[in-house]
Tab-separated table of C-alpha atoms and ligand atoms in Angstrom:
chain	number	residue	atom	x	y	z
B	1293	MET	CA	-0.337	21.340	11.203
B	1294	SER	CA	0.365	24.896	9.977
B	1295	ASP	CA	4.192	24.831	10.595
B	1296	ASN	CA	4.570	21.457	9.051
B	1297	PHE	CA	4.427	22.308	5.489
B	1298	ASP	CA	5.173	24.756	2.696
B	1299	SER	CA	1.897	25.640	1.024
B	1300	THR	CA	3.334	25.421	-2.538
B	1301	THR	CA	5.881	22.603	-2.544
B	1302	GLY	CA	4.567	20.221	0.102
B	1303	SER	CA	6.837	19.001	2.839
B	1304	THR	CA	10.108	20.845	3.491
B	1305	GLY	CA	11.933	18.939	6.286
B	1306	GLN	CA	9.253	19.952	8.724
B	1307	VAL	CA	6.843	16.946	8.637
B	1308	ARG	CA	6.568	15.191	12.031
B	1309	PHE	CA	3.953	12.619	10.975
B	1310	PHE	CA	5.384	9.187	10.049
B	1311	ASN	CA	2.436	6.809	10.642
B	1312	PRO	CA	2.587	4.059	8.025
B	1313	GLY	CA	-0.832	4.929	6.915
B	1314	PRO	CA	-2.873	7.026	7.136
B	1315	VAL	CA	0.047	9.276	6.061
B	1316	TRP	CA	0.727	12.930	6.114
B	1317	VAL	CA	-1.545	14.762	3.564
B	1318	ARG	CA	-0.625	17.984	1.777
B	1319	PRO	CA	-2.731	20.997	2.589
B	1320	GLN	CA	-3.804	21.385	-1.077
B	1321	VAL	CA	-5.225	17.909	-0.876
B	1322	ILE	CA	-7.207	18.679	2.342
B	1323	GLN	CA	-8.486	21.818	0.629
B	1324	ALA	CA	-9.722	19.876	-2.298
B	1325	LEU	CA	-11.924	17.828	-0.077
B	1326	THR	CA	-14.140	20.815	0.411
B	1327	GLY	CA	-15.487	20.860	-3.172
B	1328	PRO	CA	-19.181	21.232	-3.553
B	1329	MET	CA	-21.567	18.266	-3.440
B	1330	MET	CA	-23.262	17.016	-6.599
B	1331	SER	CA	-25.183	14.098	-7.906
B	1332	HIS	CA	-23.105	11.121	-8.884
B	1333	ARG	CA	-25.201	10.814	-11.990
B	1334	SER	CA	-24.537	14.379	-13.051
B	1335	GLN	CA	-22.357	15.483	-15.926
B	1336	ALA	CA	-20.056	17.306	-13.476
B	1337	PHE	CA	-19.418	13.967	-11.700
B	1338	MET	CA	-18.731	12.238	-14.995
B	1339	ASP	CA	-16.206	14.970	-15.907
B	1340	LEU	CA	-14.561	14.543	-12.529
B	1341	TYR	CA	-14.444	10.717	-12.748
B	1342	GLY	CA	-13.367	10.758	-16.379
B	1343	ARG	CA	-10.282	12.887	-15.457
B	1344	ILE	CA	-9.496	10.456	-12.775
B	1345	GLN	CA	-9.852	7.446	-15.103
B	1346	GLU	CA	-7.495	9.057	-17.533
B	1347	LYS	CA	-4.726	9.741	-14.927
B	1348	LEU	CA	-4.777	6.646	-12.741
B	1349	PRO	CA	-3.535	4.187	-15.382
B	1350	LYS	CA	-0.363	6.265	-15.654
B	1351	VAL	CA	0.295	5.705	-11.936
B	1352	PHE	CA	-0.598	2.033	-12.169
B	1353	ARG	CA	1.424	1.575	-15.390
B	1354	THR	CA	-1.416	-0.053	-17.238
B	1355	LYS	CA	-3.341	0.421	-20.474
B	1356	GLY	CA	-6.296	-1.175	-18.784
B	1357	ALA	CA	-8.963	0.103	-16.363
B	1358	VAL	CA	-8.320	1.412	-12.969
B	1359	HIS	CA	-11.325	1.646	-10.620
B	1360	THR	CA	-12.208	3.296	-7.308
B	1361	LEU	CA	-14.475	1.979	-4.569
B	1362	ALA	CA	-15.788	3.671	-1.453
B	1363	SER	CA	-14.056	1.147	0.841
B	1364	SER	CA	-10.748	0.613	2.426
B	1365	ALA	CA	-8.198	-1.564	0.511
B	1366	THR	CA	-9.463	-4.710	2.256
B	1367	GLY	CA	-12.725	-4.404	0.426
B	1368	VAL	CA	-10.946	-5.048	-2.825
B	1369	TRP	CA	-9.188	-8.086	-1.515
B	1370	GLU	CA	-12.691	-9.445	-1.081
B	1371	SER	CA	-13.941	-7.949	-4.343
B	1372	VAL	CA	-11.359	-9.850	-6.426
B	1373	LEU	CA	-12.112	-13.163	-4.612
B	1374	VAL	CA	-15.843	-12.966	-4.613
B	1375	SER	CA	-16.029	-11.745	-8.226
B	1376	CYS	CA	-13.450	-14.010	-9.960
B	1377	VAL	CA	-12.565	-17.070	-7.913
B	1378	GLU	CA	-14.313	-20.402	-7.401
B	1379	GLY	CA	-11.312	-22.763	-7.130
B	1380	PRO	CA	-8.411	-23.054	-4.882
B	1381	VAL	CA	-6.333	-19.998	-3.850
B	1382	LEU	CA	-2.787	-19.978	-2.904
B	1383	ALA	CA	-2.158	-17.176	-0.327
B	1384	CYS	CA	1.445	-16.167	0.152
B	1385	SER	CA	1.998	-15.043	3.688
B	1386	ASN	CA	4.965	-13.383	5.287
B	1387	GLY	CA	3.250	-10.951	7.757
B	1388	SER	CA	0.079	-9.819	9.319
B	1389	PHE	CA	-1.665	-8.367	6.162
B	1390	SER	CA	-0.893	-11.298	3.870
B	1391	ASP	CA	-1.923	-13.670	6.521
B	1392	LYS	CA	-5.226	-11.868	6.798
B	1393	TRP	CA	-5.824	-12.206	3.049
B	1394	GLY	CA	-5.427	-15.927	3.353
B	1395	GLU	CA	-7.862	-15.907	6.280
B	1396	MET	CA	-10.292	-14.075	4.077
B	1397	GLY	CA	-10.167	-16.729	1.405
B	1398	LYS	CA	-10.984	-19.352	4.067
B	1399	ARG	CA	-13.881	-17.313	5.453
B	1400	LEU	CA	-15.345	-16.953	1.974
B	1401	GLY	CA	-15.380	-20.745	1.814
B	1402	LEU	CA	-12.701	-20.925	-0.795
B	1403	GLU	CA	-10.224	-23.777	-0.530
B	1404	THR	CA	-7.168	-21.719	0.505
B	1405	ASP	CA	-3.568	-23.064	0.928
B	1406	VAL	CA	-1.033	-20.742	2.633
B	1407	LEU	CA	2.550	-20.498	1.546
B	1408	LYS	CA	3.933	-19.481	4.923
B	1409	VAL	CA	7.251	-17.646	5.068
B	1410	GLU	CA	8.895	-16.388	8.339
B	1411	TRP	CA	8.095	-12.721	9.130
B	1412	GLY	CA	10.902	-10.383	7.861
B	1413	LYS	CA	11.715	-12.642	4.891
B	1414	PRO	CA	10.370	-12.026	1.450
B	1415	ILE	CA	8.127	-14.382	-0.561
B	1416	LEU	CA	10.410	-16.114	-3.068
B	1417	ALA	CA	9.277	-16.833	-6.658
B	1418	ASP	CA	10.902	-20.367	-6.375
B	1419	ASP	CA	8.706	-21.267	-3.448
B	1420	VAL	CA	5.619	-20.094	-5.323
B	1421	ARG	CA	6.712	-22.212	-8.331
B	1422	LYS	CA	7.073	-25.251	-6.244
B	1423	LYS	CA	3.506	-24.822	-4.809
B	1424	LEU	CA	2.167	-24.347	-8.270
B	1425	ALA	CA	3.764	-27.653	-9.301
B	1426	GLU	CA	1.795	-29.494	-6.597
B	1427	LYS	CA	-1.705	-28.244	-7.324
B	1428	LYS	CA	-3.783	-26.224	-9.853
B	1429	TYR	CA	-4.740	-22.889	-8.360
B	1430	ALA	CA	-7.400	-20.363	-9.550
B	1431	ALA	CA	-5.662	-17.482	-7.961
B	1432	VAL	CA	-2.443	-16.528	-6.097
B	1433	THR	CA	-2.660	-13.678	-3.547
B	1434	VAL	CA	0.556	-11.804	-2.672
B	1435	VAL	CA	1.259	-8.723	-0.708
B	1436	HIS	CA	4.048	-6.765	-2.465
B	1437	ASN	CA	5.125	-4.787	0.618
B	1438	GLU	CA	4.331	-6.243	4.044
B	1439	THR	CA	3.686	-3.108	6.043
B	1440	SER	CA	3.700	-5.099	9.383
B	1441	THR	CA	7.349	-6.004	8.928
B	1442	GLY	CA	8.582	-3.468	6.431
B	1443	THR	CA	9.536	-6.245	4.007
B	1444	ILE	CA	9.285	-6.016	0.271
B	1445	SER	CA	9.057	-9.077	-2.125
B	1446	ASP	CA	10.023	-9.287	-5.722
B	1447	LEU	CA	6.533	-8.980	-7.091
B	1448	ALA	CA	7.750	-8.973	-10.725
B	1449	ALA	CA	9.498	-12.373	-10.206
B	1450	ILE	CA	6.521	-13.880	-8.277
B	1451	ALA	CA	3.998	-12.784	-10.906
B	1452	LYS	CA	6.234	-14.194	-13.643
B	1453	ALA	CA	6.523	-17.488	-11.784
B	1454	VAL	CA	2.624	-17.657	-11.625
B	1455	ARG	CA	2.213	-16.697	-15.275
B	1456	ASP	CA	4.891	-19.085	-16.527
B	1457	ASN	CA	3.740	-22.085	-14.582
B	1458	SER	CA	-0.129	-21.812	-14.329
B	1459	ASP	CA	-3.362	-20.122	-15.367
B	1460	ALA	CA	-3.881	-18.713	-11.901
B	1461	LEU	CA	-4.784	-15.035	-11.577
B	1462	VAL	CA	-2.230	-12.897	-9.870
B	1463	PHE	CA	-3.845	-10.681	-7.234
B	1464	ALA	CA	-1.385	-8.265	-5.789
B	1465	ASP	CA	-1.815	-6.103	-2.727
B	1466	CYS	CA	0.174	-2.976	-3.619
B	1467	VAL	CA	-1.293	-1.041	-0.654
B	1468	THR	CA	2.060	0.310	0.488
B	1469	SER	CA	4.081	-0.021	-2.744
B	1470	LEU	CA	1.922	1.664	-5.343
B	1471	ALA	CA	2.998	5.336	-5.986
B	1472	GLY	CA	5.902	4.691	-3.593
B	1473	THR	CA	7.965	2.185	-5.521
B	1474	ARG	CA	8.014	0.507	-8.860
B	1475	VAL	CA	4.751	-1.388	-9.739
B	1476	GLU	CA	4.308	-2.318	-13.348
B	1477	THR	CA	0.801	-3.596	-13.635
B	1478	ASP	CA	0.931	-4.633	-17.366
B	1479	ALA	CA	4.594	-5.432	-17.687
B	1480	TRP	CA	4.459	-7.749	-14.596
B	1481	GLY	CA	1.131	-9.317	-15.625
B	1482	LEU	CA	-0.805	-8.383	-12.508
B	1483	ASP	CA	-4.522	-9.305	-12.690
B	1484	ALA	CA	-5.282	-6.943	-9.902
B	1485	ALA	CA	-3.112	-4.266	-8.253
B	1486	ILE	CA	-4.841	-2.897	-5.173
B	1487	THR	CA	-4.112	0.125	-3.015
B	1488	GLY	CA	-5.895	2.429	-0.561
B	1489	SER	CA	-5.910	6.182	-0.582
B	1490	GLN	CA	-4.257	6.636	2.834
B	1491	LYS	CA	-0.883	5.210	1.925
B	1492	ALA	CA	1.677	6.294	-0.830
B	1493	LEU	CA	-1.107	8.128	-2.796
B	1494	ALA	CA	-1.064	10.456	0.230
B	1495	LEU	CA	-4.841	11.102	0.533
B	1496	PRO	CA	-7.109	10.727	3.584
B	1497	PRO	CA	-8.484	7.136	4.124
B	1498	GLY	CA	-11.714	5.756	2.731
B	1499	LEU	CA	-11.098	5.056	-0.985
B	1500	ALA	CA	-9.735	1.917	-2.509
B	1501	VAL	CA	-8.070	2.178	-5.921
B	1502	PHE	CA	-7.350	-0.849	-8.061
B	1503	SER	CA	-6.635	-2.137	-11.544
B	1504	VAL	CA	-8.329	-5.213	-13.014
B	1505	SER	CA	-7.086	-7.173	-16.018
B	1506	GLU	CA	-9.167	-8.436	-18.882
B	1507	ARG	CA	-8.326	-12.008	-17.763
B	1508	ALA	CA	-9.770	-11.235	-14.351
B	1509	MET	CA	-12.857	-9.646	-15.877
B	1510	ALA	CA	-13.335	-12.726	-18.065
B	1511	ALA	CA	-13.251	-14.943	-14.954
B	1512	ALA	CA	-15.714	-12.671	-13.241
B	1513	LYS	CA	-18.121	-12.857	-16.135
B	1514	LYS	CA	-18.073	-16.693	-15.943
B	1515	LYS	CA	-18.762	-16.772	-12.249
B	1516	LYS	CA	-22.515	-17.028	-11.199
B	1517	PHE	CA	-22.597	-15.632	-7.700
B	1518	ARG	CA	-20.482	-12.477	-7.161
B	1519	GLY	CA	-22.375	-10.735	-4.484
B	1520	LEU	CA	-23.453	-7.201	-5.134
B	1521	TYR	CA	-21.508	-4.374	-3.510
B	1522	LEU	CA	-18.026	-5.712	-4.511
B	1523	ASP	CA	-19.101	-7.196	-7.962
B	1524	LEU	CA	-16.441	-6.226	-10.459
B	1525	VAL	CA	-18.801	-6.797	-13.336
B	1526	ASP	CA	-21.077	-4.047	-12.071
B	1527	ILE	CA	-18.062	-1.794	-11.149
B	1528	GLU	CA	-16.756	-2.135	-14.806
B	1529	ALA	CA	-20.136	-1.506	-16.322
B	1530	PHE	CA	-20.595	1.757	-14.509
B	1531	ALA	CA	-17.006	2.746	-15.077
B	1532	LEU	CA	-17.644	2.596	-18.747
B	1533	LYS	CA	-20.209	5.383	-18.160
B	1534	LYS	CA	-17.683	7.282	-15.969
B	1535	GLN	CA	-19.727	6.384	-12.922
B	1536	THR	CA	-19.735	4.034	-9.856
B	1537	PRO	CA	-22.601	1.530	-9.123
B	1538	THR	CA	-23.238	2.966	-5.709
B	1539	THR	CA	-22.710	6.457	-4.148
B	1540	PRO	CA	-18.980	7.359	-4.378
B	1541	CYS	CA	-16.989	9.395	-1.737
B	1542	ILE	CA	-17.111	12.504	-3.845
B	1543	SER	CA	-14.877	14.520	-1.501
B	1544	LEU	CA	-12.101	11.970	-1.770
B	1545	LEU	CA	-12.499	11.914	-5.603
B	1546	TYR	CA	-12.004	15.660	-5.636
B	1547	ALA	CA	-8.820	15.130	-3.611
B	1548	LEU	CA	-7.666	12.295	-5.819
B	1549	ASP	CA	-8.025	14.466	-8.937
B	1550	VAL	CA	-5.814	17.126	-7.484
B	1551	GLN	CA	-3.314	14.631	-5.981
B	1552	LEU	CA	-2.969	12.750	-9.284
B	1553	ASP	CA	-1.894	15.999	-10.935
B	1554	HIS	CA	0.690	16.522	-8.167
B	1555	ILE	CA	1.955	12.866	-8.597
B	1556	LEU	CA	2.233	13.090	-12.353
B	1557	ALA	CA	3.932	16.498	-12.101
B	1558	GLU	CA	6.542	14.965	-9.782
B	1559	GLY	CA	6.880	12.070	-12.190
B	1560	ILE	CA	6.118	8.526	-11.070
B	1561	GLU	CA	9.762	7.483	-11.403
B	1562	ASN	CA	10.960	10.437	-9.526
B	1563	ARG	CA	8.517	9.593	-6.740
B	1564	TRP	CA	9.902	6.120	-6.502
B	1565	ALA	CA	13.500	7.561	-6.449
B	1566	ARG	CA	12.429	9.835	-3.500
B	1567	HIS	CA	11.185	6.900	-1.649
B	1568	ASP	CA	14.390	5.031	-2.191
B	1569	ALA	CA	16.279	8.071	-0.966
B	1570	MET	CA	14.147	8.025	2.233
B	1571	LEU	CA	14.992	4.419	2.792
B	1572	LYS	CA	18.630	5.174	2.149
B	1573	ALA	CA	18.581	7.884	4.785
B	1574	VAL	CA	17.288	5.434	7.331
B	1575	GLU	CA	19.711	2.725	6.282
B	1576	GLU	CA	22.642	4.958	6.631
B	1577	TRP	CA	21.598	6.305	9.953
B	1578	ALA	CA	20.220	3.074	11.735
B	1579	PRO	CA	23.484	1.154	12.421
B	1580	LYS	CA	25.295	4.241	13.707
B	1581	ALA	CA	22.556	4.851	16.127
B	1582	GLY	CA	22.219	1.214	17.188
B	1583	PHE	CA	18.901	0.501	15.457
B	1584	ARG	CA	18.542	-2.745	13.486
B	1585	PHE	CA	16.214	-3.444	10.604
B	1586	PHE	CA	13.725	-6.249	11.261
B	1587	PRO	CA	13.464	-7.430	7.620
B	1588	GLU	CA	16.189	-9.468	6.052
B	1589	LYS	CA	18.962	-7.406	4.245
B	1590	GLY	CA	17.903	-6.684	0.780
B	1591	ALA	CA	14.195	-6.834	1.584
B	1592	GLN	CA	13.891	-3.508	3.330
B	1593	SER	CA	10.844	-1.655	2.157
B	1594	PRO	CA	11.232	1.827	0.479
B	1595	THR	CA	8.017	3.006	2.141
B	1596	VAL	CA	8.153	1.739	5.732
B	1597	SER	CA	11.130	0.881	7.932
B	1598	ALA	CA	10.565	-1.617	10.692
B	1599	LEU	CA	13.382	-1.168	13.243
B	1600	ILE	CA	14.444	-2.806	16.494
B	1601	PRO	CA	15.727	-0.110	18.944
B	1602	PRO	CA	19.109	-0.331	20.611
B	1603	GLU	CA	19.511	-2.936	23.342
B	1604	GLY	CA	18.011	-1.833	26.568
B	1605	VAL	CA	15.592	0.553	24.909
B	1606	ASN	CA	11.888	-0.481	25.021
B	1607	ALA	CA	10.155	0.232	21.741
B	1608	GLU	CA	6.923	1.308	23.335
B	1609	GLU	CA	8.613	3.590	25.864
B	1610	LEU	CA	10.750	5.141	23.044
B	1611	ASN	CA	7.606	5.991	20.921
B	1612	LYS	CA	5.931	7.407	24.002
B	1613	LYS	CA	8.735	9.826	24.460
B	1614	MET	CA	8.737	10.643	20.778
B	1615	LYS	CA	4.938	11.423	20.892
B	1616	ALA	CA	5.621	13.657	23.908
B	1617	GLU	CA	7.937	15.620	21.673
B	1618	LYS	CA	5.110	15.953	19.072
B	1619	TRP	CA	6.376	13.276	16.605
B	1620	THR	CA	3.846	10.772	15.231
B	1621	PRO	CA	5.912	7.598	14.695
B	1622	GLY	CA	4.533	4.243	13.772
B	1623	SER	CA	4.438	1.560	16.469
B	1624	GLY	CA	5.338	-2.162	15.785
B	1625	TYR	CA	2.556	-4.165	14.297
B	1626	GLY	CA	0.913	-7.274	15.634
B	1627	LYS	CA	3.377	-9.542	17.368
B	1628	LEU	CA	6.097	-6.999	16.809
B	1629	LYS	CA	4.339	-4.240	18.744
B	1630	ALA	CA	6.429	-4.552	21.885
B	1631	THR	CA	9.845	-4.874	20.168
B	1632	SER	CA	9.870	-2.670	17.125
B	1633	ILE	CA	8.989	0.636	15.766
B	1634	ARG	CA	7.975	1.618	12.245
B	1635	ILE	CA	8.799	4.749	10.289
B	1636	GLY	CA	6.251	5.258	7.531
B	1637	HIS	CA	8.191	7.282	4.896
B	1638	MET	CA	5.709	7.245	2.242
B	1639	GLY	CA	3.596	9.739	0.236
B	1640	ASP	CA	4.732	13.332	0.058
B	1641	VAL	CA	7.168	13.188	3.011
B	1642	ASP	CA	10.751	14.338	2.095
B	1643	VAL	CA	14.221	13.083	2.976
B	1644	ALA	CA	15.027	16.031	5.253
B	1645	SER	CA	11.971	15.250	7.287
B	1646	VAL	CA	13.067	11.596	7.577
B	1647	LYS	CA	16.592	12.679	8.681
B	1648	ALA	CA	15.159	14.952	11.308
B	1649	LEU	CA	13.007	12.177	12.706
B	1650	CYS	CA	16.042	9.807	12.845
B	1651	ALA	CA	18.040	12.374	14.651
B	1652	ALA	CA	15.236	12.766	17.211
B	1653	TYR	CA	14.939	8.989	17.643
B	1654	GLU	CA	18.702	8.786	18.232
B	1655	ARG	CA	18.630	11.534	20.875
B	1656	VAL	CA	15.549	10.103	22.660
B	1657	ALA	CA	16.870	6.462	22.606
B	1658	ALA	CA	20.120	7.684	24.083
B	1659	GLY	CA	18.229	9.152	27.004
B	1660	LEU	CA	16.502	5.800	27.611
B	1661	SER	CA	19.539	3.501	27.350
B	1662	SER	CA	22.693	3.114	29.394
B	1663	PRO	CA	25.397	5.040	27.472
B	1664	ALA	CA	27.593	1.920	27.076
B	1665	LYS	CA	24.734	0.111	25.073
B	1666	VAL	CA	23.861	2.764	22.598
B	1667	GLY	CA	25.555	2.094	19.265
B	1668	ALA	CA	26.707	-1.258	20.578
W	2532	PLP	C1	-0.088	-4.204	2.893
W	2532	PLP	C2	-1.438	-3.835	3.410
W	2532	PLP	N1	-2.506	-4.467	2.973
W	2532	PLP	C3	-3.745	-4.171	3.386
W	2532	PLP	C4	-3.951	-3.222	4.337
W	2532	PLP	C5	-5.402	-2.938	4.749
W	2532	PLP	O1	-5.737	-1.757	4.195
W	2532	PLP	P1	-7.106	-1.088	4.619
W	2532	PLP	O2	-7.059	-0.747	6.052
W	2532	PLP	O3	-7.145	0.194	3.693
W	2532	PLP	O4	-8.270	-2.001	4.341
W	2532	PLP	C6	-2.921	-2.464	4.872
W	2532	PLP	C7	-3.109	-1.485	5.894
W	2532	PLP	O5	-2.275	-0.915	6.549
W	2532	PLP	C8	-1.631	-2.831	4.408
W	2532	PLP	O6	-0.529	-2.143	4.892
């Protein structure tokens, strides 16, 4: 990795790693993982966790609490459902991850209705509103940015539709949106905003990071059986002591402390703007090179571009050639595996690196296609 970064400023047009999570991680963050071990009941730990607790709400845009859990993000999907919900759940689904959250509701024995939307199309607030008019739900689950299809939905409008038309809790998967594009936890009325360390926060995987509203906590406190490991009531009680109920991943917390300083120094709005610029670079390049976006126009994600290669170019073959050139691109996800590629432009990657990747894709695709078809 030594020639892929500048040790002071992060990436410099040299990053070749575009997996849509785990993402490229700055060397300073890798270095921070090597901090000394300590007891998670020590003052040193409480100092570390206290610093993190002060910084995280600025990234989540909330005045409320933001917690961490030694788990991947999926663990918090389960945490909010087992801790807060007894009644029916409305699961909005427009891709692989949102579909899985709905499946989780069913497996937990919760009555779960799925609002199914075609892959590549965003979830629309109007459709959510119609579902809420038919039935009273305890919670609505929604994935802000469907990583499987590179499709972003208008989470602000969806949350408003839920808040204006029901008492349902709004649980938002912001796994590939938070710290990469605008997420306003308080202003949008999100009862939980959930992410994982390995996405736009640009840390190694293993840590879930999430906000919980007072409304959601009130629901949890009323629920009798909440399990143990994922119980939000326990998590909140320990957070008040600057601790976690079970052993935290201390190494990742060291890294998070350092990375939050970096994110706040960049400025959260500047970080969103850099992600917009990375999407724009792909949008300007793709049609010229014969690549098509999979998502509907206007719903392209600022953190991950799902693209269909030029006619005659096999997506899997294309990525194989890219890997041979020492790029790490993202493959298509789920049922799109054979037909699409994904460029994860999230975290600390820069526009120049994205443009270099696009140029490489264009050259490699041209070598795989008959000349007449490229750009057609
Ligand atoms: C939108 C979204 N939600 C949830 C997940 C699952 O996250 P994890 O693997 O951290 O549990 C992913 C992983 O890629 C994702 O992209």
